[in-house]
Coordinates of C-alpha atoms and ligand atoms in Angstrom, one line a residue:
X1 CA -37.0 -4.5 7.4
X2 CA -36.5 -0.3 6.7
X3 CA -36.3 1.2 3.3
X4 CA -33.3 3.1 3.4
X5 CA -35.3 6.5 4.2
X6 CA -36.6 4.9 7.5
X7 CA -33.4 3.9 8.4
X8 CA -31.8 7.0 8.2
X9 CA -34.4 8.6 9.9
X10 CA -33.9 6.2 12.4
X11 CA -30.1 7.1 12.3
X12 CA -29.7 10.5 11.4
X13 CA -27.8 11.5 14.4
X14 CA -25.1 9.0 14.9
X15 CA -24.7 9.4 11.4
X16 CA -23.7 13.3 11.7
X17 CA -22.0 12.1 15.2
X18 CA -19.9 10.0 13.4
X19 CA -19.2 12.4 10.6
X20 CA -17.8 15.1 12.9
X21 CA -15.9 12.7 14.9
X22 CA -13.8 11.9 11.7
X23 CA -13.6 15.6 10.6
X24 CA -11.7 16.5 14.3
X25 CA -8.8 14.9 13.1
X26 CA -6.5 17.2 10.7
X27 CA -4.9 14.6 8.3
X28 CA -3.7 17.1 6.6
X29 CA -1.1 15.4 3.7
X30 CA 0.8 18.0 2.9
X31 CA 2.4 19.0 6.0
X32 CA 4.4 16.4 7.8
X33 CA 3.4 17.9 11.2
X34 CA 0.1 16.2 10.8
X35 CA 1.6 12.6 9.8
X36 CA 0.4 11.3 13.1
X37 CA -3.4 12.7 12.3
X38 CA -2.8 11.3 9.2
X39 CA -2.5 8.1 10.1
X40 CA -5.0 8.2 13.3
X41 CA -7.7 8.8 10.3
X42 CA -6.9 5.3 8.7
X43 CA -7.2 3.6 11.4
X44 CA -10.3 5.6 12.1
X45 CA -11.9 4.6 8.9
X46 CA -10.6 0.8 9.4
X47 CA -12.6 0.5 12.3
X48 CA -15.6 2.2 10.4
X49 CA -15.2 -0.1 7.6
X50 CA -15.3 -3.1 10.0
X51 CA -18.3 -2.0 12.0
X52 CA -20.3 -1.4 8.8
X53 CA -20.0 -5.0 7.7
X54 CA -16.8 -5.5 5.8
X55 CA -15.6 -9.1 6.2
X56 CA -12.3 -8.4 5.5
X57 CA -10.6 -5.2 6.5
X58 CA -6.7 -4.5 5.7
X59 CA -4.5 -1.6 6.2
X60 CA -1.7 -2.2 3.4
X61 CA 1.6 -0.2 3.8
X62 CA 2.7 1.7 1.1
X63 CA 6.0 3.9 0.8
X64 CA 4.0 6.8 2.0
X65 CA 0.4 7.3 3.8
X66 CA -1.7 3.3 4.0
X67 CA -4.4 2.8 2.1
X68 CA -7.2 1.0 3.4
X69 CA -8.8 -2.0 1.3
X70 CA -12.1 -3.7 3.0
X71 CA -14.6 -6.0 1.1
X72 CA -17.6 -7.6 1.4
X73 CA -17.8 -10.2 -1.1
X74 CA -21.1 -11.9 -1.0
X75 CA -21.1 -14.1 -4.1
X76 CA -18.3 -14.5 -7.0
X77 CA -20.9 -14.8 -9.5
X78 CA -22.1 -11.2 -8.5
X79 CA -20.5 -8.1 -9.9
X80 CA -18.2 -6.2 -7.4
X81 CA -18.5 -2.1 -7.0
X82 CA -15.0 -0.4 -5.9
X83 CA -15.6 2.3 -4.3
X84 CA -12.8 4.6 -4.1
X85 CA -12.9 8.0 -1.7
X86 CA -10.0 9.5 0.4
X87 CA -9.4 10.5 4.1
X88 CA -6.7 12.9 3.6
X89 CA -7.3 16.6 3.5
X90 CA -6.0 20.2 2.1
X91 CA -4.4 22.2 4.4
X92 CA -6.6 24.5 6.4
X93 CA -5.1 27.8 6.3
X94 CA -5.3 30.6 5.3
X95 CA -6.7 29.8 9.3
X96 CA -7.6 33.7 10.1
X97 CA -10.7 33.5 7.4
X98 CA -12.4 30.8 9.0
X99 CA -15.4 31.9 11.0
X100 CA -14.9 28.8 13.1
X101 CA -11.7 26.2 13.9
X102 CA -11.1 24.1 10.8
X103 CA -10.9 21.2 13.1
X104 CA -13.8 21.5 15.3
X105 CA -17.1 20.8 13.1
X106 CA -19.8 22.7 13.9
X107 CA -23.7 23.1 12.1
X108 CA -24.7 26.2 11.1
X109 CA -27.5 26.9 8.6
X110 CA -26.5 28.7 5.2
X111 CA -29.4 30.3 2.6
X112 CA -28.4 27.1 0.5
X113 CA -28.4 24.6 3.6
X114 CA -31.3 26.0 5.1
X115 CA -31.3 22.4 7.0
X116 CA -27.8 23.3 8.1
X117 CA -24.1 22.2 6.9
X118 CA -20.9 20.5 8.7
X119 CA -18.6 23.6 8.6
X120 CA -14.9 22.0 8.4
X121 CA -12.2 21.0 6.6
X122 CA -12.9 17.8 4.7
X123 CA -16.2 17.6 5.5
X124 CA -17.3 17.6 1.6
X125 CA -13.8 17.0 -0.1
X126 CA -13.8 14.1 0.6
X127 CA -14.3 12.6 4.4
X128 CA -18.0 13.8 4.4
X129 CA -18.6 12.0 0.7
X130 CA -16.6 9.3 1.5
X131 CA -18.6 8.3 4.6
X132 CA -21.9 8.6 2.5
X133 CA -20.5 5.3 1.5
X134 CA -19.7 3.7 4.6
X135 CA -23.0 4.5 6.0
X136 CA -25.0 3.3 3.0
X137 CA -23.0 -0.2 3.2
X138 CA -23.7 -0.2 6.9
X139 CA -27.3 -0.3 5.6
X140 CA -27.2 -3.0 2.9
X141 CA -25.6 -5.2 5.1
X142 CA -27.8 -4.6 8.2
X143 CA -30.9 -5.1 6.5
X144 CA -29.8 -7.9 4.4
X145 CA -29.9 -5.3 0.8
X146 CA -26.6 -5.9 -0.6
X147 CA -27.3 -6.9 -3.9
X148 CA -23.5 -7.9 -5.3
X149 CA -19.8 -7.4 -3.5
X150 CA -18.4 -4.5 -2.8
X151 CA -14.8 -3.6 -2.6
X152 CA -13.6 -0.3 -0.7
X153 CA -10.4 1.3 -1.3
X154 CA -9.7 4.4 0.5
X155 CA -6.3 6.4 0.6
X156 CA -4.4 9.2 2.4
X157 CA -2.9 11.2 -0.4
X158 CA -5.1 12.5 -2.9
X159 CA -4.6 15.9 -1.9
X160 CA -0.9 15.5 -3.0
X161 CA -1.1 13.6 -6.0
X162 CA -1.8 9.8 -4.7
X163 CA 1.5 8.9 -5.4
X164 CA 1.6 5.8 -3.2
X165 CA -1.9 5.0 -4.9
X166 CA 0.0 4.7 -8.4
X167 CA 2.6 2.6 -6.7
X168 CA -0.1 0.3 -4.9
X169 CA -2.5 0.0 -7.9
X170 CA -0.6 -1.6 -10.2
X171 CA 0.5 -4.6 -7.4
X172 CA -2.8 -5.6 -6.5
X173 CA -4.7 -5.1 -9.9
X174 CA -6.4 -9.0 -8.9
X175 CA -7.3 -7.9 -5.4
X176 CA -8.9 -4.5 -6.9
X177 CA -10.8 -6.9 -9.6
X178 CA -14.3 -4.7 -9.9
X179 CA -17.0 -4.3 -12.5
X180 CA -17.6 -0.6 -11.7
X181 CA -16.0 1.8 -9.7
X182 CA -18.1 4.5 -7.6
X183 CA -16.4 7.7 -6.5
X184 CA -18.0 10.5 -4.6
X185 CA -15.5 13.2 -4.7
X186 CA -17.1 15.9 -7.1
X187 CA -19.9 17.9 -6.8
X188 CA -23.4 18.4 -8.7
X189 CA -25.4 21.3 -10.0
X190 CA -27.8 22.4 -7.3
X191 CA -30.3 20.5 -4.5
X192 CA -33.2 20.4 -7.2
X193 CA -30.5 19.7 -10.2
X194 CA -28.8 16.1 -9.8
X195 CA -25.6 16.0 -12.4
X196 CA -23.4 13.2 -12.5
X197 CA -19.8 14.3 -13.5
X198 CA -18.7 12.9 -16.7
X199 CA -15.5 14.3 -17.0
X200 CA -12.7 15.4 -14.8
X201 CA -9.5 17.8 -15.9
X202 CA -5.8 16.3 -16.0
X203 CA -3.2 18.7 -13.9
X204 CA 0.6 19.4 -14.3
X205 CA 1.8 21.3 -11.6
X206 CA 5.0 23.0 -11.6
X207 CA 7.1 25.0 -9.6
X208 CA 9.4 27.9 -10.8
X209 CA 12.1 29.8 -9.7
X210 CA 13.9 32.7 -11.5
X211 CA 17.0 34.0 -10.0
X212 CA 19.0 36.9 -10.5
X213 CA 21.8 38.7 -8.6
X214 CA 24.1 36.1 -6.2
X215 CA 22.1 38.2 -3.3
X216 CA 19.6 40.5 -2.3
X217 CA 20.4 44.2 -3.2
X218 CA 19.7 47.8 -2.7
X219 CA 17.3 49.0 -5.2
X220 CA 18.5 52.5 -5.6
X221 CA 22.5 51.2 -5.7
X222 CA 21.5 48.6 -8.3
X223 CA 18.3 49.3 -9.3
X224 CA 17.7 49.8 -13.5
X225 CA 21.3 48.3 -14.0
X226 CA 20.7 44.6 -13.3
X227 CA 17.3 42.3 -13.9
X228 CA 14.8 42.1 -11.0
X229 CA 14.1 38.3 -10.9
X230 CA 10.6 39.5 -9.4
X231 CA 9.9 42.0 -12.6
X232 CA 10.7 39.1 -14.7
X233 CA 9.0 36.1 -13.7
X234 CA 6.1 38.4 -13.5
X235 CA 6.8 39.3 -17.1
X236 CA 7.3 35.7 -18.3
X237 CA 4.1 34.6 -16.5
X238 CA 2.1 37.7 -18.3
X239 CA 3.7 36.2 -21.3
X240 CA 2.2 32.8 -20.9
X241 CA -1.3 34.1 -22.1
X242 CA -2.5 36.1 -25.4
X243 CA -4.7 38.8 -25.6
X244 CA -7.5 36.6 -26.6
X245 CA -6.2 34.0 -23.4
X246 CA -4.8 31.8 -25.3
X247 CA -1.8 29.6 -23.8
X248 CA 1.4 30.3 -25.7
X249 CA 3.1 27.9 -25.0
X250 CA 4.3 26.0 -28.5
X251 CA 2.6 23.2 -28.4
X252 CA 0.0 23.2 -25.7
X253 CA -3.2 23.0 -27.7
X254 CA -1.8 20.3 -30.5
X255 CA -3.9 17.4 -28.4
X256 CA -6.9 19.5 -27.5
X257 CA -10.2 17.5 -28.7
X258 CA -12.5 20.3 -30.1
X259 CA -16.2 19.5 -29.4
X260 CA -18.3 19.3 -32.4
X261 CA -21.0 22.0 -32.4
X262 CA -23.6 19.7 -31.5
X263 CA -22.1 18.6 -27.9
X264 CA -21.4 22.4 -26.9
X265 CA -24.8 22.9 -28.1
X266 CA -26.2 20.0 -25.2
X267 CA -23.5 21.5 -22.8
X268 CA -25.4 25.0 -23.2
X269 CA -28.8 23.0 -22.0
X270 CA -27.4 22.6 -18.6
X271 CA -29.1 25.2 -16.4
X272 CA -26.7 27.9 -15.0
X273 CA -27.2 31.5 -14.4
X274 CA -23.9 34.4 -15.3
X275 CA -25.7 36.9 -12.9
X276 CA -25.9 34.0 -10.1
X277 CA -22.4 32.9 -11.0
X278 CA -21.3 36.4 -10.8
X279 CA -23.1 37.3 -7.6
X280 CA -21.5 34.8 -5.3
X281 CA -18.4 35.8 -6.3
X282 CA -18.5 39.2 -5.8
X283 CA -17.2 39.9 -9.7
X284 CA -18.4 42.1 -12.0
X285 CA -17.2 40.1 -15.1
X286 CA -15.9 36.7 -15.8
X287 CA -12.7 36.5 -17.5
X288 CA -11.3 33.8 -19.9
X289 CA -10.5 32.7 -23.2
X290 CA -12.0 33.8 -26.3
X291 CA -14.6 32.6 -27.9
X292 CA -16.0 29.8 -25.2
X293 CA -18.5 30.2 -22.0
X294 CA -17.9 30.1 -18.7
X295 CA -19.3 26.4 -18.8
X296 CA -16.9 25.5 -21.4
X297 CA -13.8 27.7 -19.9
X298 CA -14.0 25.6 -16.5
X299 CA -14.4 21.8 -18.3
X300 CA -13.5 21.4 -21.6
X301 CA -10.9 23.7 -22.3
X302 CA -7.1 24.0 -20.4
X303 CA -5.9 26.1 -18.5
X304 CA -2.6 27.3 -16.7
X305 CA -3.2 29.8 -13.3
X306 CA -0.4 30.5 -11.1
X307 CA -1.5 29.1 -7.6
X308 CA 1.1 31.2 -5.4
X309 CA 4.3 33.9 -6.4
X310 CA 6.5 35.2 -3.9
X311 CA 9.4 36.7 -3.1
X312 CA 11.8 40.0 -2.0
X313 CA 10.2 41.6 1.2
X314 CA 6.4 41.3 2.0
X315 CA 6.3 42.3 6.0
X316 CA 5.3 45.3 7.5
X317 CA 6.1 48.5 5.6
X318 CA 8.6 49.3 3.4
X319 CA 12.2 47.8 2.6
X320 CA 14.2 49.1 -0.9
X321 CA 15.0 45.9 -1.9
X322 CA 16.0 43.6 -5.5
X323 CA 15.8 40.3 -4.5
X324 CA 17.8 37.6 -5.5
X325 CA 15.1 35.2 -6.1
X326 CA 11.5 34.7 -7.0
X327 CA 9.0 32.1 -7.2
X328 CA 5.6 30.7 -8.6
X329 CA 3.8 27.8 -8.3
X330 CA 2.0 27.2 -11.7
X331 CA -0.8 24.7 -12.3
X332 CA -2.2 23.6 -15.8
X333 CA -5.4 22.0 -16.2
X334 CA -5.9 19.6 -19.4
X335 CA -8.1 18.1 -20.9
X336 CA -8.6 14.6 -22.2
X337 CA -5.8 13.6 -24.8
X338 CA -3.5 16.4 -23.7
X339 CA -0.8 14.3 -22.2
X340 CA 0.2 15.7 -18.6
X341 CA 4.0 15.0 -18.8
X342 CA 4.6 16.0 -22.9
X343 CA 2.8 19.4 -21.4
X344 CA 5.2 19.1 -18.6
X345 CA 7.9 19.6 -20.8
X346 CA 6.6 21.6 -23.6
X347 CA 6.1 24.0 -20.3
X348 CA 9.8 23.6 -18.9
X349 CA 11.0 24.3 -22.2
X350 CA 9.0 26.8 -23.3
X351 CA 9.8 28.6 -19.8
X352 CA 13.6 28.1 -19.8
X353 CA 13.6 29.5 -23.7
X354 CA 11.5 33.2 -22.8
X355 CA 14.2 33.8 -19.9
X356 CA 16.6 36.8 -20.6
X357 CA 20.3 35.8 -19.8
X358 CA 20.1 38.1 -16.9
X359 CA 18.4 35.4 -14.6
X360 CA 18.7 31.5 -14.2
X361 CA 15.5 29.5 -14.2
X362 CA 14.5 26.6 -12.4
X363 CA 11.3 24.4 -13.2
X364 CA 10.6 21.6 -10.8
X365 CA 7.5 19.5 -11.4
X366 CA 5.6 18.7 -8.8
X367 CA 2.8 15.9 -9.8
X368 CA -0.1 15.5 -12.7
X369 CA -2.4 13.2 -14.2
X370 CA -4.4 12.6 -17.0
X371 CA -7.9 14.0 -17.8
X372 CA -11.2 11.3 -17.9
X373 CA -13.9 11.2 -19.8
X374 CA -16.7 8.5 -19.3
X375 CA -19.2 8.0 -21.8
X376 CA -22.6 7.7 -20.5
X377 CA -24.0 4.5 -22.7
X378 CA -22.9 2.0 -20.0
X379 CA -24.8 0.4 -17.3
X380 CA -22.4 1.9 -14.7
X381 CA -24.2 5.6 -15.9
X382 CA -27.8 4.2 -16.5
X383 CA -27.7 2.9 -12.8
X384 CA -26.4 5.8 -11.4
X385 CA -28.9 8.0 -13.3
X386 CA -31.8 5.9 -12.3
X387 CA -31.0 5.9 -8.4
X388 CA -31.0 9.9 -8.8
X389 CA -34.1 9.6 -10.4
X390 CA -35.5 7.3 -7.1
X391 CA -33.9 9.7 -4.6
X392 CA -34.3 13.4 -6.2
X393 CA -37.7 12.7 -8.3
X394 CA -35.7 14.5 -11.6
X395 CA -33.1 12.9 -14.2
X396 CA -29.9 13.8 -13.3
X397 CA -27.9 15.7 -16.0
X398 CA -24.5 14.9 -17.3
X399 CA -21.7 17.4 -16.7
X400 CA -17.9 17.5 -17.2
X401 CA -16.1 19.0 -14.5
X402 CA -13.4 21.7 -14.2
X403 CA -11.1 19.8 -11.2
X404 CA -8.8 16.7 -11.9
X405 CA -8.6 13.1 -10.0
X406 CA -5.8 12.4 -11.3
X407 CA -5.9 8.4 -10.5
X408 CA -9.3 7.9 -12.1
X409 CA -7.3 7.5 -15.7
X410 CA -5.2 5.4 -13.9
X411 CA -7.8 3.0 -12.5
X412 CA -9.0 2.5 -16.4
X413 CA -5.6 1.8 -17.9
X414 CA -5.0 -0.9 -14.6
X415 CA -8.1 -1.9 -13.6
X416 CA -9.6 -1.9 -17.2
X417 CA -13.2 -0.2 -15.7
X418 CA -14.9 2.6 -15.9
X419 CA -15.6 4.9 -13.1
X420 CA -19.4 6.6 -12.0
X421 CA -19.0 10.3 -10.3
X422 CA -21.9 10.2 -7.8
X423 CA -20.4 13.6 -6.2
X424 CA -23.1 15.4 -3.9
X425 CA -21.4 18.2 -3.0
X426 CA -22.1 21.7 -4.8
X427 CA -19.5 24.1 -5.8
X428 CA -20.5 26.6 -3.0
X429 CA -19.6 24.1 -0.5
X430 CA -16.0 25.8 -0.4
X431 CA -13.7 23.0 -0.8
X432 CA -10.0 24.2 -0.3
X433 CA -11.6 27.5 0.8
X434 CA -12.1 28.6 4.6
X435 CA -15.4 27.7 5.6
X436 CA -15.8 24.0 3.8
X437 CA -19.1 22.6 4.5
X438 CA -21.3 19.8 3.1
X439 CA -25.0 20.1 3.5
X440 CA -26.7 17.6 6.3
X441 CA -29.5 17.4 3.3
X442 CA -26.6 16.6 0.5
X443 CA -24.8 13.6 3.0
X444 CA -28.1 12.2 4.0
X445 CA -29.4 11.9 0.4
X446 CA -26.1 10.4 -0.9
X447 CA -26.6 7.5 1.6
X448 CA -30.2 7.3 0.4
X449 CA -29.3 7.0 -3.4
X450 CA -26.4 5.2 -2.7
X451 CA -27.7 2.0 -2.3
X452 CA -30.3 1.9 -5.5
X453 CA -26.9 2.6 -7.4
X454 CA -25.9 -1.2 -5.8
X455 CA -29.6 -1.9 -6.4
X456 CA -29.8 -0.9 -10.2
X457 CA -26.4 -1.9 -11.0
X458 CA -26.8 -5.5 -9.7
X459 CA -30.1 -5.5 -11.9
X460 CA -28.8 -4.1 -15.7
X461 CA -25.6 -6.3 -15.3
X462 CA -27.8 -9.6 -15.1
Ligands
BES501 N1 -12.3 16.2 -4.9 C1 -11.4 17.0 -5.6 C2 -11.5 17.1 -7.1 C3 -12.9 17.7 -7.6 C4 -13.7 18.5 -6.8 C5 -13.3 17.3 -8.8 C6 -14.9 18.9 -7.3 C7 -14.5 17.8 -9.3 C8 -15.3 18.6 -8.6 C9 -10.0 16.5 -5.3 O1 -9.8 16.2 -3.9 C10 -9.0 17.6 -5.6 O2 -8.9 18.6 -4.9 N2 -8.1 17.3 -6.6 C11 -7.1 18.2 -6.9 C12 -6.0 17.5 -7.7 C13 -5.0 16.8 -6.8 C14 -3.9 16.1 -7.7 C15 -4.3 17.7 -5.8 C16 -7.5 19.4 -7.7 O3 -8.5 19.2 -8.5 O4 -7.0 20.4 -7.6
MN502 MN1 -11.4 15.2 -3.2
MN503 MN1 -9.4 18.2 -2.9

């Protein structure tokens, strides 16, 4: 028998092997050219799955990427963990700003990783945190310390809005039965500060187009005499915020939840340094809205940032040109209670309304979600908070975070449970960003706390 520390001692290597085996393949979601990678990754992880000690291990077709289910059920009497995670990934370019191939992991040692980090796409959103899991049931059921059943469910299209997840969901709501479930796909607040995230944004995410003129035209034959779609959407999109940062859309802030003075005041306690926040950045001020701190700016207040704009001529020098279209891709972050398709709308309108007649507008959504909030008087928390407490000596603090997994709503509404945010990865890990990594130090502590979450859990539900 090994405590868990021994046997990752004892395993270390394979473990990182492993890990950087499943990061060479680009299942990338988004682009079709990588369908085949997509799908080479679940089968990938069903094999994992098996050889960690899930009885049962299914690969169940869905109208778009599978999703793979595997359980271990050792008792019916015992509670079940789900544990949810996902194999897909974001695209990897821009490509040029990586310092090394997105898709060939290498370890290099960082001032905040001074034990090193897996540089590569996925490897902390989410295939790195995801394994944690896979390693620490290879554990449990190697050394005889799985304490209840556990449930894995594992899909290919998180990055795109899990659309085939909401379809699949749903179906299966008896197969997915669960007591808790355990996600690691967030992050925490630094090596020596352990936060479990409490609280995730909703997302709408729209695409716009504003078009003028039936073609591209000659800016000096045309030019001041008919609307430049580019000028305008650029004008609209300006319009969007007040001079305090406010949204303006009509609407947008009726289903906000304002937090009393006493819960900004506990927010505030969390440690977290401007100058620090500034520095990695490269910044010499934050920017936001009005009258909240950066803290608060990024978690419990919305937001709407325009993710991409293009249009007219953008290749080597200079072409006098009005063109006939232009285009942004908008996002909206909510918070709990805002619904994401009422904002959907309130945004279409609200859009299609400030347009002059001179151009035609377009919004096409593209996906959303709702916001989550978990309240932290449960035994799902308590457990969580006390296997930090084993693993990293310190309580672990509760945090809401600024980015959105959309599904996690979705689980509570079908699967009637709450969901525990063990994320491990820290927000300098570059996730989306060229240059992802996850700390050796974060994924080898995940699979050592891991398994006193099973451990605790098992105990307070008794
Ligand atoms: N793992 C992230 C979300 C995340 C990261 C939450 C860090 C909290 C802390 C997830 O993979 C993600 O990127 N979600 C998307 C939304 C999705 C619908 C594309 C996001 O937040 O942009
Ligand atoms: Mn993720
Ligand atoms: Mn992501």
């Amino acid at each position: 028998m090994h405590t868990v520390k021994e046997y990752i001692d004892k395993n270390k290597k394979r473990f990182i092997d492993e890990l950087i085996e499943l990061l060479k393949i680009p299942s990338i979601s988004a682009d079709t050219a990588f369908s085949q990678d997509v799908l080479n990754t679940a089968d990938s992880i069903m094999k994992s799955l098996k050889e960690a000690g899930c009885d049962k291990v299914e690969l169940c077709e869905t109208p778009g990427y599978p999703i793979i289910y595997g359980e271990k059920i050792i008792n019916s009497d015992l509670p079940t963990v789900l544990v949810y995670g996902h194999y897909d990934v974001q695209p990897a370019d821009p490509i040029d700003l990586w310092d090394s191939p997105p898709f060939e992991p290498v370890i290099k040692k960082t001032d905040i990783h001074p034990e090193g980090a897996i540089f590569a796409r996925g490897a902390c959103d989410d295939k790195g945190q995801m394994y944690m899991h896979v390693k620490a049931l290879e554990y449990m059921t190697s050394e005889g310390k799985l304490p209840c059943n556990v449930k894995f469910m594992i899909e290919g299209e998180e990055e795109v809005g899990s659309e085939s997840l909401a379809w699949f969901v749903p179906r299966n709501v008896e197969k997915l039965a669960n007591d808790v479930i355990l996600i690691s796909d967030t992050g925490m607040i630094a090596n020596d500060i352990p936060s479990i995230t409490t609280g995730l944004r909703g997302l709408s995410y729209v695409e716009v187009e504003v078009t003028g003129p039936n073609r591209d035209l000659h800016s000096g034959l045309y030019g001041g005499a008919v609307a430049n779609p580019i000028n305008i959407l650029s004008k609209m999109i300006a319009s969007l915020h007040d001079e305090n940062n406010h949204i303006t859309i009509p609407g947008f802030y009726d289903k906000v939840e304002e937090l009393s003075q006493a819960e900004r005041d506990e927010m505030a306690k969390a440690p977290f340094s401007l100058e620090a926040y500034k520095n990695a950045l490269d910044i010499d001020d934050v920017y936001g809205e009005h009258g909240y701190s950066t803290n608060e700016r990024n978690s419990i207040r919305p937001t709407l940032d325009v993710n991409g704009i293009w249009g007219g001529y953008t290749g080597e020098g200079a072409k006098t040109v009005i063109a006939s279209k232009a285009y942004a891709k908008i996002s909206m972050r909510l918070v709990p209670n805002q619904n994401w398709e009422e904002i959907t709308t309130l945004f279409k309108n609200h859009f299609e309304n400030i347009a002059p007649k001179s151009v035609k507008v377009k919004v096409t959504p593209h996906h959303g979600g709702q916001g989550y909030v978990t309240p932290i008087d449960n035994i799902g928390y308590q457990a969580a908070s006390k296997a930090y407490q084993e693993t990293f000596g310190v309580v672990p603090i509760p945090q809401r975070s600024g980015g959105s997994i959309p599904i996690v709503a979705l689980f509570e509404k079908e699967l009637k449970s709450k969901t525990i945010l063990m994320g491990f990865g820290l927000n300098s890990d570059a996730i989306h960003s060229p240059n992802e990594h996850f700390g050796i130090w974060n994924y080898l502590k995940g699979i050592e706390t891991i398994p006193y979450f099973y451990k605790y859990f098992s105990e307070l539900y008794k």
